[in-house]
PDB file of C-alpha atoms in Angstrom:
ATOM      1  CA  MET A   1       8.557 -26.729  65.875  1.00 59.00           C
ATOM      2  CA  ASN A   2       5.269 -25.898  64.287  1.00 70.00           C
ATOM      3  CA  GLU A   3       3.715 -28.625  62.154  1.00 90.00           C
ATOM      4  CA  LEU A   4       3.604 -27.656  58.385  1.00 97.00           C
ATOM      5  CA  THR A   5       1.570 -30.297  57.040  1.00 97.00           C
ATOM      6  CA  SER A   6      -1.503 -29.624  54.765  1.00 97.00           C
ATOM      7  CA  ALA A   7      -4.297 -27.855  56.567  1.00 97.00           C
ATOM      8  CA  PRO A   8      -7.226 -25.630  55.474  1.00 97.00           C
ATOM      9  CA  VAL A   9      -6.900 -21.884  55.513  1.00 97.00           C
ATOM     10  CA  PRO A  10      -7.495 -20.931  58.991  1.00 96.00           C
ATOM     11  CA  PRO A  11     -10.759 -18.952  59.728  1.00 96.00           C
ATOM     12  CA  LEU A  12     -10.474 -15.324  60.688  1.00 96.00           C
ATOM     13  CA  GLY A  13      -9.161 -14.922  64.215  1.00 95.00           C
ATOM     14  CA  PRO A  14      -8.922 -11.879  66.454  1.00 95.00           C
ATOM     15  CA  GLU A  15      -5.350 -10.928  65.306  1.00 94.00           C
ATOM     16  CA  ASP A  16      -6.217 -10.963  61.563  1.00 97.00           C
ATOM     17  CA  HIS A  17      -5.976  -7.695  59.680  1.00 98.00           C
ATOM     18  CA  VAL A  18      -9.463  -7.235  57.998  1.00 97.00           C
ATOM     19  CA  ARG A  19     -11.023  -4.257  56.350  1.00 96.00           C
ATOM     20  CA  GLY A  20     -14.185  -3.619  54.094  1.00 95.00           C
ATOM     21  CA  GLU A  21     -17.465  -5.205  54.048  1.00 95.00           C
ATOM     22  CA  GLY A  22     -19.002  -8.091  51.949  1.00 96.00           C
ATOM     23  CA  GLU A  23     -17.898 -11.339  51.117  1.00 96.00           C
ATOM     24  CA  LEU A  24     -14.649 -12.459  52.723  1.00 97.00           C
ATOM     25  CA  LEU A  25     -11.273 -12.598  50.690  1.00 97.00           C
ATOM     26  CA  VAL A  26      -8.198 -13.900  52.539  1.00 98.00           C
ATOM     27  CA  VAL A  27      -5.104 -12.639  50.669  1.00 98.00           C
ATOM     28  CA  TYR A  28      -1.702 -14.165  51.209  1.00 98.00           C
ATOM     29  CA  ALA A  29       0.649 -11.560  49.942  1.00 98.00           C
ATOM     30  CA  ASP A  30       4.470 -10.411  50.054  1.00 98.00           C
ATOM     31  CA  LEU A  31       5.011  -6.688  50.726  1.00 98.00           C
ATOM     32  CA  ALA A  32       8.130  -6.769  48.403  1.00 97.00           C
ATOM     33  CA  CYS A  33       6.424  -8.539  45.702  1.00 95.00           C
ATOM     34  CA  PRO A  34       5.759  -6.506  42.446  1.00 94.00           C
ATOM     35  CA  HIS A  35       2.751  -8.662  41.305  1.00 94.00           C
ATOM     36  CA  CYS A  36       1.247  -8.123  44.731  1.00 96.00           C
ATOM     37  CA  ALA A  37       1.798  -4.431  44.282  1.00 96.00           C
ATOM     38  CA  ALA A  38       0.114  -4.552  40.986  1.00 95.00           C
ATOM     39  CA  ALA A  39      -2.864  -6.593  42.220  1.00 96.00           C
ATOM     40  CA  TRP A  40      -3.355  -4.849  45.457  1.00 95.00           C
ATOM     41  CA  ALA A  41      -4.983  -1.716  44.034  1.00 92.00           C
ATOM     42  CA  GLU A  42      -7.450  -3.996  42.148  1.00 94.00           C
ATOM     43  CA  ILE A  43      -8.059  -6.325  45.145  1.00 94.00           C
ATOM     44  CA  SER A  44      -8.552  -3.372  47.560  1.00 91.00           C
ATOM     45  CA  ALA A  45     -11.107  -1.768  45.226  1.00 91.00           C
ATOM     46  CA  ARG A  46     -13.308  -4.846  45.184  1.00 93.00           C
ATOM     47  CA  PRO A  47     -16.598  -4.821  47.331  1.00 94.00           C
ATOM     48  CA  ASN A  48     -15.161  -7.397  49.654  1.00 96.00           C
ATOM     49  CA  ARG A  49     -14.101  -7.932  53.202  1.00 97.00           C
ATOM     50  CA  ILE A  50     -10.312  -8.339  52.809  1.00 97.00           C
ATOM     51  CA  ALA A  51      -8.151 -10.033  55.344  1.00 98.00           C
ATOM     52  CA  PHE A  52      -4.402  -9.620  54.818  1.00 98.00           C
ATOM     53  CA  ARG A  53      -2.071 -12.373  55.804  1.00 98.00           C
ATOM     54  CA  HIS A  54       1.721 -12.102  55.615  1.00 98.00           C
ATOM     55  CA  PHE A  55       3.587 -14.298  53.090  1.00 98.00           C
ATOM     56  CA  PRO A  56       7.023 -12.949  52.970  1.00 98.00           C
ATOM     57  CA  VAL A  57       9.650 -15.037  50.771  1.00 96.00           C
ATOM     58  CA  ALA A  58      12.720 -13.695  51.861  1.00 94.00           C
ATOM     59  CA  SER A  59      15.016 -15.478  49.711  1.00 90.00           C
ATOM     60  CA  LYS A  60      13.218 -14.067  46.645  1.00 91.00           C
ATOM     61  CA  HIS A  61      12.457 -10.523  48.166  1.00 93.00           C
ATOM     62  CA  PRO A  62      15.261  -9.984  50.682  1.00 93.00           C
ATOM     63  CA  ARG A  63      13.555  -6.880  51.879  1.00 96.00           C
ATOM     64  CA  ALA A  64      10.271  -8.637  52.500  1.00 97.00           C
ATOM     65  CA  PRO A  65      10.702  -9.612  56.178  1.00 97.00           C
ATOM     66  CA  ALA A  66      11.415  -5.929  57.048  1.00 97.00           C
ATOM     67  CA  LEU A  67       8.477  -4.616  55.342  1.00 98.00           C
ATOM     68  CA  HIS A  68       5.980  -7.228  56.913  1.00 98.00           C
ATOM     69  CA  ALA A  69       7.470  -6.327  60.218  1.00 98.00           C
ATOM     70  CA  ALA A  70       7.066  -2.681  59.536  1.00 98.00           C
ATOM     71  CA  ALA A  71       3.336  -3.277  58.672  1.00 98.00           C
ATOM     72  CA  GLU A  72       2.685  -5.328  61.556  1.00 98.00           C
ATOM     73  CA  ALA A  73       4.398  -2.635  63.859  1.00 98.00           C
ATOM     74  CA  ALA A  74       2.289   0.012  62.118  1.00 98.00           C
ATOM     75  CA  GLY A  75      -0.726  -2.204  62.924  1.00 98.00           C
ATOM     76  CA  ARG A  76       0.184  -1.999  66.583  1.00 98.00           C
ATOM     77  CA  GLN A  77      -0.677   1.693  66.251  1.00 98.00           C
ATOM     78  CA  GLY A  78      -3.785   1.142  64.312  1.00 97.00           C
ATOM     79  CA  ALA A  79      -2.198   1.956  60.747  1.00 98.00           C
ATOM     80  CA  PHE A  80      -1.750  -1.740  59.339  1.00 98.00           C
ATOM     81  CA  PHE A  81      -3.481  -1.094  56.092  1.00 98.00           C
ATOM     82  CA  ALA A  82      -2.293   2.470  55.809  1.00 97.00           C
ATOM     83  CA  MET A  83       1.294   1.014  55.742  1.00 98.00           C
ATOM     84  CA  VAL A  84       0.403  -1.653  53.482  1.00 98.00           C
ATOM     85  CA  ASP A  85      -1.159   0.792  51.091  1.00 97.00           C
ATOM     86  CA  SER A  86       1.890   2.993  51.247  1.00 97.00           C
ATOM     87  CA  LEU A  87       4.302   0.200  50.664  1.00 97.00           C
ATOM     88  CA  TYR A  88       2.474  -1.044  47.782  1.00 97.00           C
ATOM     89  CA  ALA A  89       2.050   2.604  46.382  1.00 96.00           C
ATOM     90  CA  ASP A  90       5.749   3.238  46.390  1.00 95.00           C
ATOM     91  CA  ARG A  91       8.047   0.250  46.069  1.00 93.00           C
ATOM     92  CA  ALA A  92      11.034   2.351  45.324  1.00 93.00           C
ATOM     93  CA  HIS A  93      11.490   3.612  48.755  1.00 94.00           C
ATOM     94  CA  VAL A  94      11.833   0.788  51.389  1.00 95.00           C
ATOM     95  CA  ASP A  95      14.893   1.275  53.296  1.00 95.00           C
ATOM     96  CA  ASP A  96      14.907   2.241  56.963  1.00 96.00           C
ATOM     97  CA  PRO A  97      14.856   5.950  56.388  1.00 96.00           C
ATOM     98  CA  HIS A  98      12.145   5.710  54.059  1.00 97.00           C
ATOM     99  CA  LEU A  99      10.035   3.624  56.560  1.00 97.00           C
ATOM    100  CA  TRP A 100      10.666   6.233  59.110  1.00 97.00           C
ATOM    101  CA  ARG A 101       9.147   8.828  56.662  1.00 97.00           C
ATOM    102  CA  ARG A 102       6.314   6.801  56.143  1.00 97.00           C
ATOM    103  CA  VAL A 103       5.828   6.338  59.836  1.00 98.00           C
ATOM    104  CA  GLU A 104       5.913  10.278  60.383  1.00 97.00           C
ATOM    105  CA  ALA A 105       3.615  10.858  57.474  1.00 97.00           C
ATOM    106  CA  LEU A 106       1.020   8.530  59.116  1.00 97.00           C
ATOM    107  CA  GLY A 107       1.311  10.227  62.379  1.00 98.00           C
ATOM    108  CA  LEU A 108       2.653   7.261  64.318  1.00 98.00           C
ATOM    109  CA  ASP A 109       5.082   7.136  67.292  1.00 98.00           C
ATOM    110  CA  LEU A 110       8.359   6.463  65.482  1.00 98.00           C
ATOM    111  CA  GLU A 111      10.080   5.137  68.705  1.00 98.00           C
ATOM    112  CA  ARG A 112       7.439   2.734  69.309  1.00 98.00           C
ATOM    113  CA  PHE A 113       7.334   1.560  65.696  1.00 98.00           C
ATOM    114  CA  GLU A 114      11.149   1.012  65.908  1.00 98.00           C
ATOM    115  CA  ALA A 115      10.825  -1.236  68.988  1.00 98.00           C
ATOM    116  CA  ASP A 116       7.877  -3.174  67.575  1.00 98.00           C
ATOM    117  CA  ARG A 117       9.106  -3.974  64.234  1.00 97.00           C
ATOM    118  CA  ARG A 118      12.327  -5.414  65.712  1.00 97.00           C
ATOM    119  CA  SER A 119      10.496  -7.542  68.381  1.00 98.00           C
ATOM    120  CA  ALA A 120      10.318 -11.257  68.420  1.00 98.00           C
ATOM    121  CA  GLU A 121       6.613 -11.085  68.998  1.00 98.00           C
ATOM    122  CA  VAL A 122       6.056  -9.135  65.574  1.00 98.00           C
ATOM    123  CA  ALA A 123       8.429 -11.650  63.837  1.00 98.00           C
ATOM    124  CA  ALA A 124       6.498 -14.635  65.097  1.00 97.00           C
ATOM    125  CA  ARG A 125       3.114 -12.973  64.310  1.00 98.00           C
ATOM    126  CA  VAL A 126       4.429 -12.540  60.569  1.00 98.00           C
ATOM    127  CA  ARG A 127       5.604 -16.201  60.581  1.00 97.00           C
ATOM    128  CA  ARG A 128       2.143 -17.520  61.937  1.00 97.00           C
ATOM    129  CA  ASP A 129       0.574 -16.198  58.973  1.00 98.00           C
ATOM    130  CA  PHE A 130       3.222 -17.350  56.501  1.00 98.00           C
ATOM    131  CA  GLU A 131       3.104 -20.830  57.867  1.00 97.00           C
ATOM    132  CA  SER A 132      -0.583 -21.023  57.809  1.00 98.00           C
ATOM    133  CA  GLY A 133      -0.184 -20.180  54.046  1.00 98.00           C
ATOM    134  CA  ILE A 134       2.476 -22.866  53.589  1.00 98.00           C
ATOM    135  CA  ARG A 135      -0.170 -25.316  55.190  1.00 98.00           C
ATOM    136  CA  ALA A 136      -2.767 -24.251  52.867  1.00 98.00           C
ATOM    137  CA  GLY A 137      -0.655 -24.790  49.706  1.00 97.00           C
ATOM    138  CA  VAL A 138       0.226 -21.270  48.886  1.00 97.00           C
ATOM    139  CA  THR A 139       2.950 -21.245  46.397  1.00 96.00           C
ATOM    140  CA  ASN A 140       2.683 -17.716  44.814  1.00 94.00           C
ATOM    141  CA  THR A 141       1.884 -14.370  45.802  1.00 95.00           C
ATOM    142  CA  PRO A 142      -0.757 -12.931  45.767  1.00 96.00           C
ATOM    143  CA  THR A 143      -2.814 -15.983  46.532  1.00 97.00           C
ATOM    144  CA  VAL A 144      -6.551 -15.168  47.223  1.00 97.00           C
ATOM    145  CA  PHE A 145      -8.880 -17.496  49.026  1.00 97.00           C
TER     146      PHE A 145
ATOM    147  CA  MET B   1       7.789 -42.304  37.658  1.00 92.00           C
ATOM    148  CA  ILE B   2       9.828 -44.506  39.634  1.00 97.00           C
ATOM    149  CA  ALA B   3       7.682 -46.811  41.885  1.00 97.00           C
ATOM    150  CA  VAL B   4       7.497 -46.464  45.775  1.00 98.00           C
ATOM    151  CA  GLY B   5       9.528 -49.415  47.473  1.00 98.00           C
ATOM    152  CA  GLU B   6      12.022 -49.638  44.453  1.00 97.00           C
ATOM    153  CA  THR B   7      15.800 -49.051  45.472  1.00 97.00           C
ATOM    154  CA  ALA B   8      16.536 -45.474  44.461  1.00 98.00           C
ATOM    155  CA  PRO B   9      18.989 -45.634  41.638  1.00 98.00           C
ATOM    156  CA  ASP B  10      22.361 -44.519  42.869  1.00 97.00           C
ATOM    157  CA  PHE B  11      23.961 -41.719  41.215  1.00 98.00           C
ATOM    158  CA  THR B  12      27.058 -39.268  41.407  1.00 98.00           C
ATOM    159  CA  LEU B  13      26.685 -35.792  40.095  1.00 98.00           C
ATOM    160  CA  ARG B  14      28.594 -32.535  40.513  1.00 98.00           C
ATOM    161  CA  ASN B  15      27.070 -29.971  42.769  1.00 98.00           C
ATOM    162  CA  GLN B  16      27.163 -26.111  42.426  1.00 98.00           C
ATOM    163  CA  ASP B  17      30.600 -26.077  43.605  1.00 98.00           C
ATOM    164  CA  GLY B  18      31.882 -28.816  41.309  1.00 97.00           C
ATOM    165  CA  GLU B  19      31.975 -31.448  44.014  1.00 98.00           C
ATOM    166  CA  GLN B  20      30.867 -34.847  43.454  1.00 98.00           C
ATOM    167  CA  VAL B  21      27.911 -35.845  45.515  1.00 98.00           C
ATOM    168  CA  SER B  22      26.248 -39.512  45.435  1.00 98.00           C
ATOM    169  CA  LEU B  23      22.986 -40.526  46.612  1.00 97.00           C
ATOM    170  CA  ALA B  24      24.811 -43.047  48.820  1.00 96.00           C
ATOM    171  CA  ASP B  25      26.466 -40.121  50.766  1.00 95.00           C
ATOM    172  CA  PHE B  26      23.145 -39.498  52.241  1.00 94.00           C
ATOM    173  CA  ARG B  27      22.387 -43.131  53.566  1.00 93.00           C
ATOM    174  CA  GLY B  28      21.055 -42.983  56.938  1.00 94.00           C
ATOM    175  CA  ARG B  29      18.973 -39.717  56.307  1.00 95.00           C
ATOM    176  CA  LYS B  30      16.120 -39.076  54.196  1.00 97.00           C
ATOM    177  CA  VAL B  31      16.721 -37.151  50.953  1.00 98.00           C
ATOM    178  CA  MET B  32      13.879 -35.204  49.181  1.00 98.00           C
ATOM    179  CA  LEU B  33      15.076 -35.044  45.463  1.00 98.00           C
ATOM    180  CA  VAL B  34      13.346 -32.230  43.728  1.00 97.00           C
ATOM    181  CA  PHE B  35      13.678 -32.522  39.969  1.00 97.00           C
ATOM    182  CA  TYR B  36      12.964 -29.484  38.129  1.00 96.00           C
ATOM    183  CA  PRO B  37      13.041 -28.046  34.594  1.00 95.00           C
ATOM    184  CA  PHE B  38      15.918 -25.337  34.375  1.00 96.00           C
ATOM    185  CA  ASP B  39      17.778 -22.961  36.519  1.00 96.00           C
ATOM    186  CA  PHE B  40      16.540 -19.317  36.032  1.00 95.00           C
ATOM    187  CA  SER B  41      12.974 -20.356  34.645  1.00 90.00           C
ATOM    188  CA  PRO B  42      10.276 -18.392  36.466  1.00 86.00           C
ATOM    189  CA  VAL B  43       8.503 -21.466  38.139  1.00 90.00           C
ATOM    190  CA  CYS B  44      11.631 -23.122  39.172  1.00 87.00           C
ATOM    191  CA  SER B  45      12.824 -19.711  40.815  1.00 91.00           C
ATOM    192  CA  ASP B  46       9.502 -19.645  42.742  1.00 92.00           C
ATOM    193  CA  GLN B  47       9.644 -23.195  43.860  1.00 95.00           C
ATOM    194  CA  LEU B  48      13.296 -23.187  45.118  1.00 95.00           C
ATOM    195  CA  SER B  49      12.697 -19.763  46.673  1.00 95.00           C
ATOM    196  CA  LEU B  50       9.673 -21.128  48.575  1.00 96.00           C
ATOM    197  CA  TYR B  51      11.287 -24.194  49.772  1.00 97.00           C
ATOM    198  CA  GLN B  52      14.172 -22.315  51.153  1.00 96.00           C
ATOM    199  CA  GLU B  53      11.743 -20.555  53.645  1.00 96.00           C
ATOM    200  CA  VAL B  54      11.076 -23.888  55.247  1.00 97.00           C
ATOM    201  CA  LYS B  55      14.337 -25.670  54.659  1.00 96.00           C
ATOM    202  CA  SER B  56      15.217 -25.726  58.247  1.00 95.00           C
ATOM    203  CA  GLU B  57      12.005 -27.414  59.127  1.00 96.00           C
ATOM    204  CA  ILE B  58      12.543 -29.908  56.377  1.00 97.00           C
ATOM    205  CA  GLU B  59      15.975 -30.679  57.912  1.00 96.00           C
ATOM    206  CA  ALA B  60      14.514 -30.907  61.322  1.00 96.00           C
ATOM    207  CA  LYS B  61      12.367 -33.684  60.052  1.00 95.00           C
ATOM    208  CA  GLY B  62      15.289 -35.551  59.047  1.00 95.00           C
ATOM    209  CA  ALA B  63      15.449 -34.921  55.465  1.00 97.00           C
ATOM    210  CA  THR B  64      17.940 -33.090  53.078  1.00 97.00           C
ATOM    211  CA  LEU B  65      16.606 -31.255  50.183  1.00 97.00           C
ATOM    212  CA  VAL B  66      18.458 -31.552  46.932  1.00 98.00           C
ATOM    213  CA  GLY B  67      17.543 -29.931  43.810  1.00 98.00           C
ATOM    214  CA  VAL B  68      18.262 -31.701  40.317  1.00 98.00           C
ATOM    215  CA  SER B  69      18.271 -30.360  36.951  1.00 97.00           C
ATOM    216  CA  VAL B  70      19.970 -30.778  33.482  1.00 98.00           C
ATOM    217  CA  ASP B  71      21.849 -27.515  34.058  1.00 97.00           C
ATOM    218  CA  SER B  72      25.791 -27.329  34.702  1.00 98.00           C
ATOM    219  CA  PRO B  73      27.329 -26.819  37.985  1.00 98.00           C
ATOM    220  CA  TYR B  74      28.300 -23.153  36.953  1.00 98.00           C
ATOM    221  CA  ALA B  75      24.566 -22.297  36.134  1.00 98.00           C
ATOM    222  CA  HIS B  76      23.528 -23.959  39.391  1.00 98.00           C
ATOM    223  CA  LYS B  77      25.954 -21.712  41.411  1.00 98.00           C
ATOM    224  CA  ALA B  78      24.862 -18.735  39.536  1.00 97.00           C
ATOM    225  CA  PHE B  79      21.162 -19.624  40.087  1.00 96.00           C
ATOM    226  CA  GLN B  80      21.710 -20.209  43.770  1.00 96.00           C
ATOM    227  CA  GLU B  81      23.515 -16.744  44.166  1.00 94.00           C
ATOM    228  CA  LYS B  82      20.440 -15.107  42.105  1.00 93.00           C
ATOM    229  CA  LEU B  83      17.891 -16.660  44.491  1.00 92.00           C
ATOM    230  CA  GLY B  84      19.919 -16.467  47.718  1.00 91.00           C
ATOM    231  CA  VAL B  85      19.268 -19.957  48.413  1.00 94.00           C
ATOM    232  CA  ASP B  86      21.577 -22.543  49.752  1.00 95.00           C
ATOM    233  CA  THR B  87      20.007 -25.935  48.735  1.00 96.00           C
ATOM    234  CA  THR B  88      22.296 -28.221  47.299  1.00 97.00           C
ATOM    235  CA  LEU B  89      21.752 -28.223  43.419  1.00 98.00           C
ATOM    236  CA  LEU B  90      23.058 -31.171  41.278  1.00 98.00           C
ATOM    237  CA  ALA B  91      23.956 -31.123  37.711  1.00 98.00           C
ATOM    238  CA  ASP B  92      22.369 -33.911  35.712  1.00 98.00           C
ATOM    239  CA  PHE B  93      24.291 -32.405  32.706  1.00 97.00           C
ATOM    240  CA  GLU B  94      26.330 -35.438  31.057  1.00 95.00           C
ATOM    241  CA  PRO B  95      24.976 -37.554  29.964  1.00 97.00           C
ATOM    242  CA  LYS B  96      21.934 -35.148  29.877  1.00 97.00           C
ATOM    243  CA  GLY B  97      19.162 -36.001  32.084  1.00 97.00           C
ATOM    244  CA  GLU B  98      20.535 -39.601  32.829  1.00 98.00           C
ATOM    245  CA  VAL B  99      19.485 -39.430  36.450  1.00 98.00           C
ATOM    246  CA  ALA B 100      16.174 -38.079  35.791  1.00 98.00           C
ATOM    247  CA  ARG B 101      15.742 -40.735  33.181  1.00 98.00           C
ATOM    248  CA  ALA B 102      16.419 -43.415  35.965  1.00 98.00           C
ATOM    249  CA  TYR B 103      13.733 -41.986  37.963  1.00 98.00           C
ATOM    250  CA  GLY B 104      11.136 -41.600  35.451  1.00 97.00           C
ATOM    251  CA  SER B 105      11.133 -37.934  35.423  1.00 95.00           C
ATOM    252  CA  TYR B 106      12.729 -37.156  32.304  1.00 96.00           C
ATOM    253  CA  LEU B 107      10.752 -35.370  29.419  1.00 94.00           C
ATOM    254  CA  ASP B 108      12.107 -36.136  26.095  1.00 94.00           C
ATOM    255  CA  GLY B 109      10.488 -33.545  24.049  1.00 93.00           C
ATOM    256  CA  PRO B 110      11.630 -30.389  26.107  1.00 94.00           C
ATOM    257  CA  GLY B 111      14.739 -32.158  27.121  1.00 95.00           C
ATOM    258  CA  MET B 112      14.356 -31.565  30.797  1.00 95.00           C
ATOM    259  CA  ALA B 113      13.185 -33.173  34.019  1.00 95.00           C
ATOM    260  CA  ASN B 114       9.534 -32.936  34.818  1.00 93.00           C
ATOM    261  CA  ARG B 115       8.818 -31.183  38.078  1.00 94.00           C
ATOM    262  CA  THR B 116       8.850 -34.210  40.321  1.00 96.00           C
ATOM    263  CA  LEU B 117       9.539 -34.861  43.991  1.00 97.00           C
ATOM    264  CA  VAL B 118      11.158 -38.094  45.220  1.00 98.00           C
ATOM    265  CA  LEU B 119      11.603 -39.010  48.816  1.00 98.00           C
ATOM    266  CA  VAL B 120      14.454 -41.582  49.292  1.00 98.00           C
ATOM    267  CA  ASP B 121      14.263 -43.089  52.660  1.00 97.00           C
ATOM    268  CA  GLU B 122      17.214 -43.866  55.055  1.00 96.00           C
ATOM    269  CA  ASP B 123      17.756 -47.212  53.585  1.00 95.00           C
ATOM    270  CA  GLY B 124      17.926 -45.866  50.142  1.00 96.00           C
ATOM    271  CA  LYS B 125      14.523 -46.986  48.994  1.00 97.00           C
ATOM    272  CA  VAL B 126      12.017 -44.789  47.172  1.00 98.00           C
ATOM    273  CA  ALA B 127       9.410 -43.795  49.911  1.00 98.00           C
ATOM    274  CA  TRP B 128       7.119 -41.461  48.065  1.00 98.00           C
ATOM    275  CA  THR B 129       6.884 -39.696  44.782  1.00 98.00           C
ATOM    276  CA  TYR B 130       4.976 -36.587  43.439  1.00 97.00           C
ATOM    277  CA  GLU B 131       4.777 -35.564  39.829  1.00 94.00           C
ATOM    278  CA  SER B 132       3.223 -32.391  38.879  1.00 92.00           C
ATOM    279  CA  PRO B 133       0.392 -32.468  36.250  1.00 88.00           C
ATOM    280  CA  ASN B 134       2.508 -30.210  34.073  1.00 83.00           C
ATOM    281  CA  PRO B 135       6.038 -28.424  34.524  1.00 81.00           C
ATOM    282  CA  GLY B 136       4.289 -25.040  34.835  1.00 85.00           C
ATOM    283  CA  GLU B 137       2.899 -25.998  38.347  1.00 86.00           C
ATOM    284  CA  PHE B 138       4.983 -26.682  41.313  1.00 93.00           C
ATOM    285  CA  PRO B 139       3.793 -28.508  44.710  1.00 94.00           C
ATOM    286  CA  GLY B 140       3.491 -26.524  47.795  1.00 96.00           C
ATOM    287  CA  ALA B 141       5.941 -26.918  50.523  1.00 97.00           C
ATOM    288  CA  ASN B 142       2.886 -28.562  52.687  1.00 97.00           C
ATOM    289  CA  VAL B 143       3.141 -31.568  50.218  1.00 97.00           C
ATOM    290  CA  ILE B 144       6.769 -32.065  51.275  1.00 97.00           C
ATOM    291  CA  PHE B 145       5.670 -31.950  54.917  1.00 97.00           C
ATOM    292  CA  ASP B 146       2.800 -34.384  54.154  1.00 97.00           C
ATOM    293  CA  ALA B 147       5.439 -36.772  52.761  1.00 97.00           C
ATOM    294  CA  LEU B 148       7.804 -36.562  55.784  1.00 96.00           C
ATOM    295  CA  ALA B 149       4.917 -36.842  58.431  1.00 94.00           C
TER     296      ALA B 149
END
């Protein structure tokens, strides 16, 4: 079992999802959270280097784990932020067929996406971010460090 | 707040299913009492939802998470269902806030418990407490794990 006692926000690592240039912002966000969706456009527009970290709160947003897995799976094909942007831009279409349509629109391999998003590896990757947020004291989303 | 080292005041309250639950029922196991203001209020919803995500890790540390507020068992049941959580919620309903008062958590003006955490050890002693600076803030789950470490 991983330790969940207090710890600083982990520094950027090779598996972090990062885009942009400038001062670093580390964003813990929930892909099914309306507040995050509202904030994402503004955060994305900032002249900053942005690291997105997964913080799905499933009891609050039951669809969150599936969406985070979808983003992570898209990331395996180089389209992490494209999927995040897509999910936040249209929160009304997040069932599986809608995800498949997004995958097709992004030109990704659907079969690979399906295998990846259901994999234990992707679930563990999402959980690692979540636990780092817990240890850093994240209580709400989005939280920006 | 009740002081660390004191014997935790025993209580018997109804849970979300109307069953009577006593603090003594947990003897031999740690209990993290989560006093919170009200079911369905925004911050309380966020707090209990977040803790649900690490509930199994809390249990693996030998502790049981128990929520306490002045709401009725029926409100607790509806709140549990709305949040999708299975944390036991106890109704400090009548006399209103009696248990919160015993733990020094009750706020007379607003008529609710302040947002406080009380860790009761296996022997029924208060091992640790946390009181939020104000009811609008809640402690992260890391604070719970720090207390259980």
